[in-house]
CSV table of C-alpha atoms in Angstrom, one decimal:
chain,number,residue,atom,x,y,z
A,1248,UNK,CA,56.0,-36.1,101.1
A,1249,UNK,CA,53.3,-35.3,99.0
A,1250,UNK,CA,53.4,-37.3,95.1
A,1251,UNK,CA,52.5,-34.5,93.3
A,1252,UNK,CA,55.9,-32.1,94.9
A,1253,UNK,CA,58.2,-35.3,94.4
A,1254,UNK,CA,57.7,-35.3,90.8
A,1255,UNK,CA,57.8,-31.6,90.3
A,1256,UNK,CA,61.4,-32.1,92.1
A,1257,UNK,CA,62.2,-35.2,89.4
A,1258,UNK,CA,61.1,-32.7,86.5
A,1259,UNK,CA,63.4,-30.3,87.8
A,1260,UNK,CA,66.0,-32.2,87.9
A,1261,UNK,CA,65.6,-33.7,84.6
A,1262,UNK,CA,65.2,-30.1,83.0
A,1263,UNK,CA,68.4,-29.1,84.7
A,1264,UNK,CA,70.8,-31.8,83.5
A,1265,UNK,CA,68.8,-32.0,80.1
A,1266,UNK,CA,69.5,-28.4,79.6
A,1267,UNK,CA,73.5,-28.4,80.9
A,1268,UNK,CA,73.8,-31.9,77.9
A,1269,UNK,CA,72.0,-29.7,75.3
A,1270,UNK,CA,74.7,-26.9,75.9
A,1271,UNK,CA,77.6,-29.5,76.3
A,1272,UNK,CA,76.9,-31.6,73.0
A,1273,UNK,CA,77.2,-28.0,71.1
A,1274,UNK,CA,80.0,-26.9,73.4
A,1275,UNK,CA,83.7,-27.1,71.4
A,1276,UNK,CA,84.9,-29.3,74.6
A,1277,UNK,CA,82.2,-31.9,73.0
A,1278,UNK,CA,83.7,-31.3,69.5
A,1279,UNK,CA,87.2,-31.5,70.8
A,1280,UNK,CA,88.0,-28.0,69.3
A,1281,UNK,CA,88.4,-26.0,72.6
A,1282,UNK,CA,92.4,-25.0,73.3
A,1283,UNK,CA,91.0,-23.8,77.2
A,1284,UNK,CA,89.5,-25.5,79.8
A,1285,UNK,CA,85.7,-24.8,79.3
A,1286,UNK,CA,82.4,-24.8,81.8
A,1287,UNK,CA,79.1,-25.8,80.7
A,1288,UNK,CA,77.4,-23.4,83.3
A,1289,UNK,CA,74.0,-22.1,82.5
A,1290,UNK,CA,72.0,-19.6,85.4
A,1291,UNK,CA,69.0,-20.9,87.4
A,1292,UNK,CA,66.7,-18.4,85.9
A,1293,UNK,CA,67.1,-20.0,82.3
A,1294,UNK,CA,66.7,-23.4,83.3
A,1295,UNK,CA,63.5,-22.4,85.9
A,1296,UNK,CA,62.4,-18.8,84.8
A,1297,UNK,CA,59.6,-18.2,87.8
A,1298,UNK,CA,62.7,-19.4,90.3
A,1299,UNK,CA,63.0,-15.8,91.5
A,1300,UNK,CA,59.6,-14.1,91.2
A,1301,UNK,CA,57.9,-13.9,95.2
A,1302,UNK,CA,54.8,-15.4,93.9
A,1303,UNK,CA,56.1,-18.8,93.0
A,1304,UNK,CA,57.3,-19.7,96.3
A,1305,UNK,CA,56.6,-23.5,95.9
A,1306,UNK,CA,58.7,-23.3,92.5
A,1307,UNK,CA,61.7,-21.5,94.4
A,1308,UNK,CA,61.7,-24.0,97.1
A,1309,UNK,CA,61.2,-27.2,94.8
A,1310,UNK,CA,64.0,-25.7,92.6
A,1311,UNK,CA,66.3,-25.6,95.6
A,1312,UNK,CA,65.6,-29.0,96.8
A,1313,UNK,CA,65.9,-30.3,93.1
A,1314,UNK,CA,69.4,-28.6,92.7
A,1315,UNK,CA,70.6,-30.5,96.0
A,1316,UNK,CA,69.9,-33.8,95.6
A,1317,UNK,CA,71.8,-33.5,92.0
A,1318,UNK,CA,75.1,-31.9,94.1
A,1319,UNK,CA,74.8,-34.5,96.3
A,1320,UNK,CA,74.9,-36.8,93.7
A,1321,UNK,CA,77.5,-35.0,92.1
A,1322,UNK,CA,75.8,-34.9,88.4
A,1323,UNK,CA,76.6,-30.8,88.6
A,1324,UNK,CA,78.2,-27.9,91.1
A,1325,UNK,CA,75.9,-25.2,92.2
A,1326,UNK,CA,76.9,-21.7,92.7
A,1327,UNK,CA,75.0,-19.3,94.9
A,1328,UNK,CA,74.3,-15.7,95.6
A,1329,UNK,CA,73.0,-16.5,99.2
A,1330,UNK,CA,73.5,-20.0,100.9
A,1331,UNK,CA,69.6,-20.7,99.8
A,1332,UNK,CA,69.5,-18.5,96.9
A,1333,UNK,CA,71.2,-20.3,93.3
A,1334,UNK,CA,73.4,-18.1,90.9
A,1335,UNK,CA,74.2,-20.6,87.9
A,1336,UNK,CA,74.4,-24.7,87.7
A,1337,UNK,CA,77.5,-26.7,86.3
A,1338,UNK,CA,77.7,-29.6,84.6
A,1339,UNK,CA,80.6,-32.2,86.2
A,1340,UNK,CA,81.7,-33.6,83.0
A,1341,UNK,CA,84.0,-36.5,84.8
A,1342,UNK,CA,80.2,-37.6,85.7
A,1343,UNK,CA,78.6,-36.9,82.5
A,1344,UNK,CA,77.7,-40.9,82.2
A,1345,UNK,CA,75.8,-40.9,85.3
A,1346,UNK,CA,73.7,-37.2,83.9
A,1347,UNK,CA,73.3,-39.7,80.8
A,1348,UNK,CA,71.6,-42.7,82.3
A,1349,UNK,CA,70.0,-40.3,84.9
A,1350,UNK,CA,68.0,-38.7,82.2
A,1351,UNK,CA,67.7,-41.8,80.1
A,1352,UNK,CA,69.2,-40.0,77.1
A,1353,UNK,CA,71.5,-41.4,74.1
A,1354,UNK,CA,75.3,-40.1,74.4
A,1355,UNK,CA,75.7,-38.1,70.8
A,1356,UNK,CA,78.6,-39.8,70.7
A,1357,UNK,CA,77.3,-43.0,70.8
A,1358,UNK,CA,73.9,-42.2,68.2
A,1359,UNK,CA,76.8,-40.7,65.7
A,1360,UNK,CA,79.0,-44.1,66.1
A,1361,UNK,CA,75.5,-46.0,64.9
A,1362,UNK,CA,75.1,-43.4,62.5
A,1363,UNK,CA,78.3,-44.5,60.6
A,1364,UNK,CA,77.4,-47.9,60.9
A,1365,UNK,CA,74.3,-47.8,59.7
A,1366,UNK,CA,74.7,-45.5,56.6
A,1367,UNK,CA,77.3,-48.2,55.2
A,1368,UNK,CA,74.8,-50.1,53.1
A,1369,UNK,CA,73.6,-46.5,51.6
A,1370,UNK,CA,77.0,-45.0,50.8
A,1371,UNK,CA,76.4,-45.3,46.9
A,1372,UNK,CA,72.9,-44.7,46.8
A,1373,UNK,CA,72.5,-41.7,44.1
A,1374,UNK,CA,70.8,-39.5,46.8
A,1375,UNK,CA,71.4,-40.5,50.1
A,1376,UNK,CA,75.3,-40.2,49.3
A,1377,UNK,CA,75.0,-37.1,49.3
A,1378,UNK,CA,73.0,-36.7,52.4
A,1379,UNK,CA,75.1,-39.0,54.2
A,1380,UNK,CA,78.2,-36.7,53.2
A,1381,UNK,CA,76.1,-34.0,54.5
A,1382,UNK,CA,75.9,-35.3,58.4
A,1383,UNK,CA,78.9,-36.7,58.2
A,1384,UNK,CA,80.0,-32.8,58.4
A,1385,UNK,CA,77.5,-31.8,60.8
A,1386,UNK,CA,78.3,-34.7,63.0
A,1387,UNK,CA,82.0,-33.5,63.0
A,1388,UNK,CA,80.7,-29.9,64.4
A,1389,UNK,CA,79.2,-31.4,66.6
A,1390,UNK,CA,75.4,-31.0,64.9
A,1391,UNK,CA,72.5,-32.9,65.0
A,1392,UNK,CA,71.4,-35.3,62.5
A,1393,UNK,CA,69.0,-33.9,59.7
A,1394,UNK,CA,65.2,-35.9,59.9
A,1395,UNK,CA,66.5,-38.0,62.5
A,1396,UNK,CA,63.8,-37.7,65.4
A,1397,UNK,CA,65.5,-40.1,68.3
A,1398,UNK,CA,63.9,-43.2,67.1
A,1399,UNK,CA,66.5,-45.3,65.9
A,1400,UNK,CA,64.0,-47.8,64.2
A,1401,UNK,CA,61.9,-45.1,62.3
A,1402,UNK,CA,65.4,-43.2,60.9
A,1403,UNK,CA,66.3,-46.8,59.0
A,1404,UNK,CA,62.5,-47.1,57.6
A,1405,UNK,CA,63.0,-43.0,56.6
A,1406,UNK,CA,66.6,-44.5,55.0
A,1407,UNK,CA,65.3,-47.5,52.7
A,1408,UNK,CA,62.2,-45.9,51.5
A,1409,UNK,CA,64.3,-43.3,50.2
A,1410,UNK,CA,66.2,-46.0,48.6
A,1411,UNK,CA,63.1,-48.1,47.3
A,1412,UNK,CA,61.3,-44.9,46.0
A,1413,UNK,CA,64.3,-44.0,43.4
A,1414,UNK,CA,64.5,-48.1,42.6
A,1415,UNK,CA,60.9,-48.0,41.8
A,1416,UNK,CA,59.9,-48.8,37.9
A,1417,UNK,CA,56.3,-49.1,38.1
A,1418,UNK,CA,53.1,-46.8,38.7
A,1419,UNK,CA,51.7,-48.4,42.6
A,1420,UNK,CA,49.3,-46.8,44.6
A,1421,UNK,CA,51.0,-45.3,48.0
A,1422,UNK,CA,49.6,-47.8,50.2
A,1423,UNK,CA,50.0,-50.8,47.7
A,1424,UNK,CA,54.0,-49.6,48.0
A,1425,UNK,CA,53.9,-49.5,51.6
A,1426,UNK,CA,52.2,-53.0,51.9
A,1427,UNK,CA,55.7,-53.9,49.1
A,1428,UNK,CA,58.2,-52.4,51.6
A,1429,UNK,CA,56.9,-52.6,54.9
A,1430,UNK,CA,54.2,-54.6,55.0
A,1431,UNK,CA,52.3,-51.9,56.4
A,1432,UNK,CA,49.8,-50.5,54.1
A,1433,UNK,CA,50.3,-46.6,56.4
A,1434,UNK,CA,53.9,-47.0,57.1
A,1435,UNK,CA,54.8,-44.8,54.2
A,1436,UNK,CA,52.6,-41.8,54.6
A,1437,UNK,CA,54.0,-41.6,58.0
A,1438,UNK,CA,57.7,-41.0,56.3
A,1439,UNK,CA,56.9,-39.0,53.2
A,1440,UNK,CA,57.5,-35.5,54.3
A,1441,UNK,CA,61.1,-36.5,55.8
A,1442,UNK,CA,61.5,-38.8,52.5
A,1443,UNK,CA,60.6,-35.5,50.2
A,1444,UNK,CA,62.6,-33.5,52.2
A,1445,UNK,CA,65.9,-35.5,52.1
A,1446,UNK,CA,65.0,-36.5,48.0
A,1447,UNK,CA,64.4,-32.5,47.6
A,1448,UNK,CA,67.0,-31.0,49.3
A,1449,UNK,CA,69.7,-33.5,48.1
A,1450,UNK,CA,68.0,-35.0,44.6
A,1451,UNK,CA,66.9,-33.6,41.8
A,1452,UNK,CA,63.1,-33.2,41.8
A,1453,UNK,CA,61.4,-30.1,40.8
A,1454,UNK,CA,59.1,-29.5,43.6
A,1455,UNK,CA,59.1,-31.6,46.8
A,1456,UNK,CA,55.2,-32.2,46.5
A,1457,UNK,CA,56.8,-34.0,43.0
A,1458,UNK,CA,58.8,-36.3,44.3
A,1459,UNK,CA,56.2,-39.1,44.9
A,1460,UNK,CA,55.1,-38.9,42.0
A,1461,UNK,CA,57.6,-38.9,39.8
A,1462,UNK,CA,58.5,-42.3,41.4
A,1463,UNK,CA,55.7,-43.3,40.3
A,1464,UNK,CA,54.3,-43.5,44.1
A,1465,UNK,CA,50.7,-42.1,43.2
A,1466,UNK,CA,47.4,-41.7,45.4
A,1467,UNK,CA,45.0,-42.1,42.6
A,1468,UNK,CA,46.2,-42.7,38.7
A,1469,UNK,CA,47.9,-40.3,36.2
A,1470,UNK,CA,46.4,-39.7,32.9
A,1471,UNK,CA,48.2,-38.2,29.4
A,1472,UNK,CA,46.0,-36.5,27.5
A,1473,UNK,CA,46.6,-36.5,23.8
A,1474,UNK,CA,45.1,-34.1,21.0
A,1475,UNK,CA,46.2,-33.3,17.5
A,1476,UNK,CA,47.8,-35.2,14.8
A,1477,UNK,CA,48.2,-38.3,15.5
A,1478,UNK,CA,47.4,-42.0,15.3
A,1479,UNK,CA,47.5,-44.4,18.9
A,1480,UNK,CA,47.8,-47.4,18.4
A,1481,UNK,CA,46.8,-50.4,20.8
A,1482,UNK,CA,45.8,-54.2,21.1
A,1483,UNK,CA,43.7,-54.5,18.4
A,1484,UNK,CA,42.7,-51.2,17.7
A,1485,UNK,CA,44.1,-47.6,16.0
A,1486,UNK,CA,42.6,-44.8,17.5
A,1487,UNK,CA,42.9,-41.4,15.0
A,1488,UNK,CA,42.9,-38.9,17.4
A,1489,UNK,CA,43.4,-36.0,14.5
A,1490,UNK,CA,40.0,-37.1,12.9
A,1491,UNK,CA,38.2,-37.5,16.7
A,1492,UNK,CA,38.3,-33.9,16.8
A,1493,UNK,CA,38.3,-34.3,20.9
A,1494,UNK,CA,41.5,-35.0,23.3
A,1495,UNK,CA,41.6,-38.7,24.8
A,1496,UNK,CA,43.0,-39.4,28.2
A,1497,UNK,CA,45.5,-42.4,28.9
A,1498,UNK,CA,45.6,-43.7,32.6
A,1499,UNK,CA,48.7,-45.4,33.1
A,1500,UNK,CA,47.4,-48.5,33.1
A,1501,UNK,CA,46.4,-47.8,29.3
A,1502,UNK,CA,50.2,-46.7,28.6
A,1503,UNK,CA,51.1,-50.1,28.8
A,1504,UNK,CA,48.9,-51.2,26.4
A,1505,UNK,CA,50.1,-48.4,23.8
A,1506,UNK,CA,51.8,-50.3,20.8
A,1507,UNK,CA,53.0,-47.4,18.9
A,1508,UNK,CA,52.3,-43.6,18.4
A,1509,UNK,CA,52.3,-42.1,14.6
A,1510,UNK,CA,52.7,-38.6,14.8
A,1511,UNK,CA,50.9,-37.4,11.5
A,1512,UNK,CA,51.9,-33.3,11.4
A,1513,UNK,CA,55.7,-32.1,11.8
A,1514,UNK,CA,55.8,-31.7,15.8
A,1515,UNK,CA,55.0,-33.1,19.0
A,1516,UNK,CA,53.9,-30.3,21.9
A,1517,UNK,CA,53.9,-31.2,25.6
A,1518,UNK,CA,52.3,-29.0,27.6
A,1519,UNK,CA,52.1,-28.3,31.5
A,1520,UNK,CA,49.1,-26.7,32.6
A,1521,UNK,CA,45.9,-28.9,31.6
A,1522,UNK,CA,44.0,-25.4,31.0
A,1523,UNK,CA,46.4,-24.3,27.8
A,1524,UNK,CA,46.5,-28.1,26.6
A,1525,UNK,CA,42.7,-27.4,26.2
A,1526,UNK,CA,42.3,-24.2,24.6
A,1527,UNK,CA,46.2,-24.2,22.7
A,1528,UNK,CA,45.9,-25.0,18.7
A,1529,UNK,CA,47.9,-26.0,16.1
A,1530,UNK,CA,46.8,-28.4,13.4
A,1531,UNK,CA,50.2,-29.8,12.8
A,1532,UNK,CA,51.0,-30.8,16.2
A,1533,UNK,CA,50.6,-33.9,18.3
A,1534,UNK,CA,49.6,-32.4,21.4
A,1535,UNK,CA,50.4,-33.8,25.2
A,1536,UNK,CA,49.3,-33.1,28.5
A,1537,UNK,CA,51.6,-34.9,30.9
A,1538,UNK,CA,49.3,-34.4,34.1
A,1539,UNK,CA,51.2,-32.9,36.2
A,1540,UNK,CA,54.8,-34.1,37.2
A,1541,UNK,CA,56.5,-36.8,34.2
A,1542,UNK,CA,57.3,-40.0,36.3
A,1543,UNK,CA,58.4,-43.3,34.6
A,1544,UNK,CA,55.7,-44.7,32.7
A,1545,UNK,CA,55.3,-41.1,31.1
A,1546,UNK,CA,58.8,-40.8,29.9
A,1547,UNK,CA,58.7,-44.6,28.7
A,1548,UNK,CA,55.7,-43.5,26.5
A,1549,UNK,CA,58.0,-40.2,25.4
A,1550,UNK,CA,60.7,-42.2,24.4
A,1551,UNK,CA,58.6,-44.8,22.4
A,1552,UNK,CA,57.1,-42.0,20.8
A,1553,UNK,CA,60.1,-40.7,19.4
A,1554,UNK,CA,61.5,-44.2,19.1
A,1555,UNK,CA,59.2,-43.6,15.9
A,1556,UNK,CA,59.1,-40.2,14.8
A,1557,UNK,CA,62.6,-38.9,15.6
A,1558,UNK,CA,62.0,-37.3,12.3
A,1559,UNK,CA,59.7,-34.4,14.1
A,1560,UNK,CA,60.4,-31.5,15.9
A,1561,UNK,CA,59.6,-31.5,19.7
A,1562,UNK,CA,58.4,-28.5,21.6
A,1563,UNK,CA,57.9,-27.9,25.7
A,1564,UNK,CA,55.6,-25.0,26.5
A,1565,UNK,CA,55.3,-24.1,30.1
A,1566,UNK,CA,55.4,-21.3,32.7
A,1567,UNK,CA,58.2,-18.4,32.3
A,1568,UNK,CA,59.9,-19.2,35.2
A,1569,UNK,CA,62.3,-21.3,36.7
A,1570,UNK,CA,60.3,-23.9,37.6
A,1571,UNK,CA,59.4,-24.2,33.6
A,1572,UNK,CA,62.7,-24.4,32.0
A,1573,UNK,CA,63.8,-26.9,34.9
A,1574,UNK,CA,60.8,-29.0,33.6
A,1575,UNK,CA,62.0,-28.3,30.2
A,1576,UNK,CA,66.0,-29.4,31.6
A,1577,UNK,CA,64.2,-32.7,33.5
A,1578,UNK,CA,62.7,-34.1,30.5
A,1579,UNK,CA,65.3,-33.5,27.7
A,1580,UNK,CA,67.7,-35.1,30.4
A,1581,UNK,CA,65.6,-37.9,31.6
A,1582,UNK,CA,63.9,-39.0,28.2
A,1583,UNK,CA,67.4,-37.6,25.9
A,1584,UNK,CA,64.7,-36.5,23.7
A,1585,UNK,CA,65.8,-32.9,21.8
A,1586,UNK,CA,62.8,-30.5,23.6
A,1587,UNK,CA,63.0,-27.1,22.9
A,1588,UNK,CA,61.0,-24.3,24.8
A,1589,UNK,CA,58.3,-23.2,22.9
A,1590,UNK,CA,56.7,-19.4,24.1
A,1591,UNK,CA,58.9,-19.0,26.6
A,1592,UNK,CA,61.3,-16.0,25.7
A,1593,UNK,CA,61.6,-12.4,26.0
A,1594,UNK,CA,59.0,-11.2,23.5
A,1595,UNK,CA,56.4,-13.2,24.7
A,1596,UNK,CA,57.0,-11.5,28.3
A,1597,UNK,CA,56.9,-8.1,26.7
A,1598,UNK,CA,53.8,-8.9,25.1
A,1599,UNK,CA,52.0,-10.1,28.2
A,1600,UNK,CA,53.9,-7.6,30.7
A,1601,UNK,CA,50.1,-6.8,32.5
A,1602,UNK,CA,50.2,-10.3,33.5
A,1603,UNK,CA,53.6,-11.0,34.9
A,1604,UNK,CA,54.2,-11.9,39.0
A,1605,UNK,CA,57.1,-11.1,40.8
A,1606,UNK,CA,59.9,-13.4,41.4
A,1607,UNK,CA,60.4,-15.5,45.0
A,1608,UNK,CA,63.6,-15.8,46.3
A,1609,UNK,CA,63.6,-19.1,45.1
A,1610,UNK,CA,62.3,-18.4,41.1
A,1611,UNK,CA,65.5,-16.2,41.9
A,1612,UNK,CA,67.8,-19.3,43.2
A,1613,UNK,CA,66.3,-21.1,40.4
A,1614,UNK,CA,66.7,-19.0,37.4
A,1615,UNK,CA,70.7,-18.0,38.8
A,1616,UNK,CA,71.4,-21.6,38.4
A,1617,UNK,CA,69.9,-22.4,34.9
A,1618,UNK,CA,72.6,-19.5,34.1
A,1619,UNK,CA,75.3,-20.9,35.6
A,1620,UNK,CA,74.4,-24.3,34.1
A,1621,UNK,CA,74.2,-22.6,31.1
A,1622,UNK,CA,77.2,-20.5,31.3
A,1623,UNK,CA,79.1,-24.3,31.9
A,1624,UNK,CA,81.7,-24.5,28.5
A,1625,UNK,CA,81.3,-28.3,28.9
A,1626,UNK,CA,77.6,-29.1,29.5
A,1627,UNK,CA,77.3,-26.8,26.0
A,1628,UNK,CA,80.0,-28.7,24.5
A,1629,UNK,CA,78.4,-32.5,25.6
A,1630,UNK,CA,74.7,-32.1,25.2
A,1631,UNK,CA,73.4,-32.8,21.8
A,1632,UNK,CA,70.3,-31.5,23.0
A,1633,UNK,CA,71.5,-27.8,24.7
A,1634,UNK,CA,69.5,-24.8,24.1
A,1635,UNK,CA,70.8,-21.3,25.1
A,1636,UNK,CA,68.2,-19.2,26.9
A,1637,UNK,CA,69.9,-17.3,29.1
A,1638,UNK,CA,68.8,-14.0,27.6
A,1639,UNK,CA,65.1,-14.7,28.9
A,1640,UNK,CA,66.2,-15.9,32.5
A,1641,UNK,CA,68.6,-12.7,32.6
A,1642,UNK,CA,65.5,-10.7,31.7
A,1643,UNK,CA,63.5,-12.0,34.2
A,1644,UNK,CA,65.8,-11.2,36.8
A,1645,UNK,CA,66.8,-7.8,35.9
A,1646,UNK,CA,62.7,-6.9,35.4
A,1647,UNK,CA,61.9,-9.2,38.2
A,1648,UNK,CA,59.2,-11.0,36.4
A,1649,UNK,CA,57.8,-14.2,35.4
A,1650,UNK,CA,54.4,-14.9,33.9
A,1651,UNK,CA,52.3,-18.2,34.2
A,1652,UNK,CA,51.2,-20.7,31.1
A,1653,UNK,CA,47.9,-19.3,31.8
A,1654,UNK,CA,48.3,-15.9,31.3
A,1655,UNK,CA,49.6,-16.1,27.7
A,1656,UNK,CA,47.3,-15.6,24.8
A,1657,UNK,CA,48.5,-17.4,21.5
């Protein structure tokens, strides 16, 4: 028999029970929810589409040939229209081992037994509890397991560098991390858009393309750049920024090296978007651009900051959106420093209404849970540091609006 038609019969029959185990594991007898006694049947022409079309005669015939051998083996039960033409194909669950080992493919039941085993040592872990929670329930439908992609060894990598990013307390290169964990300097960049995915969707990061570095996981090093009044000081040298007249930028490397901040105006500014922390002035502020997201070693340098001159008034200007005030939420919380938005209310929408976007439907999923954080009687009642601006996220919902850091004139 010629090679070639044997294994077109072999991926016929593999496709066939593959298909009937794909319908099972979703079926409620797989569950154990069904109260009647259930088929997993599926018809010949959605398992082999071309099986009936008089130009694929080879196909027909393979099919038939395919479907035979698995009777005889009793993996299914054909039904037909004509002795040689099939109707539909059904599973023989009392032999479902044999359509397991046949196709070389992991019982659910069996991965979601390892699953619980293995999620043990991550039951606590501030993020992956909740995930783990999460496919517990799909598991007890019956579902598959999120970011798992059938290879048992890569899933438990995907696991502990979740764990290891949220533990980390320094600024490392990606590949100097990966070299820590797995002593494989690419392992990690092979992980990171399941990792951002799973620390997105069950964390509490503002964007996923965020969450590296606000673990301080970096590709290249993060700079704060610093303008106004104040006073750096380092080993052996002061550096009067007011009097410079220029910004200064601090890799993170230099953070560590920063003694002491003296803010000499009334207020410290951070700033998000590296174009306004250029052209925005005010002669009694301490200026900061955190460069992009604020990881560890940036908050350290917040806190020290105000460690110093908790005697000033501290301001956070950023986009009019969502994604602003969550910044805004994310750094009072993390640093428990008393931010307050600065530029970001109704008025100054009004005033630049030719500039405004439309919202996404997730500035909208954003903004409608600021308000109902907002609206909680106890987070207003427990945080020394709440401020109530629920009057400009309202606003932007009802106009549908929200304008960018850039697009406001001061």
């Amino acid at each position: 028999m010629n090679n070639i038609y044997v294994r077109n019969i072999e991926g016929i029959q593999r496709k066939v029970i593959n298909k009937l185990l794909d319908k099972y594991e979703k079926s409620k007898l797989f569950i154990g929810t069904n109260k009647v006694h259930q088929n997993i049947a599926i018809p010949i022409g959605k398992i082999v589409p071309k099986y009936l079309d008089d130009a694929e005669y080879d196909i027909y015939t393979a099919t038939n040939e395919a479907v035979g051998e698995l009777e005889t083996k009793n993996f299914i039960t054909a039904s037909r229209i004509t002795t040689s033409v099939i109707d539909k194909i059904t599973l023989n669950v009392e032999n479902i081992d044999l359509s397991y080992k046949f196709t070389k493919r992991e019982p659910k039941h069996q991965l979601y037994t390892w699953f619980k085993e293995i999620v043990t040592p991550y039951i606590d872990d501030n993020i992956l509890k909740h995930y783990i929670n999460e496919q517990i329930l799909r598991i007890n439908k019956g579902q598959k397991i999120e970011y798992y992609n059938d290879d048992k060894d890569d899933y438990l990598a995907l696991l502990k560098l979740v764990k290891e990013l949220q533990a980390n307390e320094e600024e490392i290169y990606i590949r100097d991390f990966s070299m820590k964990i797995f002593k494989d300097s690419k392992r990690v960049e092979k992980l990171i858009p399941r990792a951002q995915n799973i620390m997105y969707q069950y964390g509490d990061f503002q964007e996923k393309d965020s969450v590296l570095e606000e673990c301080g996981v970096v590709k290249t090093p993060t700079y704060v750049c610093v303008k106004g009044a104040c006073k750096v000081c380092m080993t052996n040298q002061e550096i009067d920024v007011e009097n410079l007249g220029a910004d200064i930028g601090l890799s993170s490397n230099t953070l560590k090296q920063v003694e002491g901040i003296k803010v000499t105006g009334s207020k410290v500014i951070t700033i998000e978007n590296l174009t306004t922390f250029y052209s925005y002035r005010d002669d009694q502020a301490m200026i900061i651009y955190l460069g992009g997201f604020h990881n560890k070693t940036k908050r350290e340098i917040l806190k020290k900051l105000y460690e110093s001159n908790a005697d000033k008034e501290y301001y956070h200007f950023s986009d009019i959106d969502g994604g602003g005030f969550y910044i805004l939420e994310h750094l009072k919380k993390k640093t428990d420093i008393p931010f307050r938005s600065l530029h970001m209310d109704v008025k100054t929408i009004e005033e630049h209404k030719h500039m405004c976007k439309p919202l996404t439907i997730n500035d909208k999923k954003r903004i409608r849970d600021l308000i109902t954080m907002l609206d909680n009687k106890e987070e207003r009642e427990n945080s020394n540091n709440f401020e109530d601006y629920r009057d400009v996220l309202k606003y932007m919902l009802q106009n549908n609006c929200k304008l960018e850091q850039e697009g406001i004139k001061i």
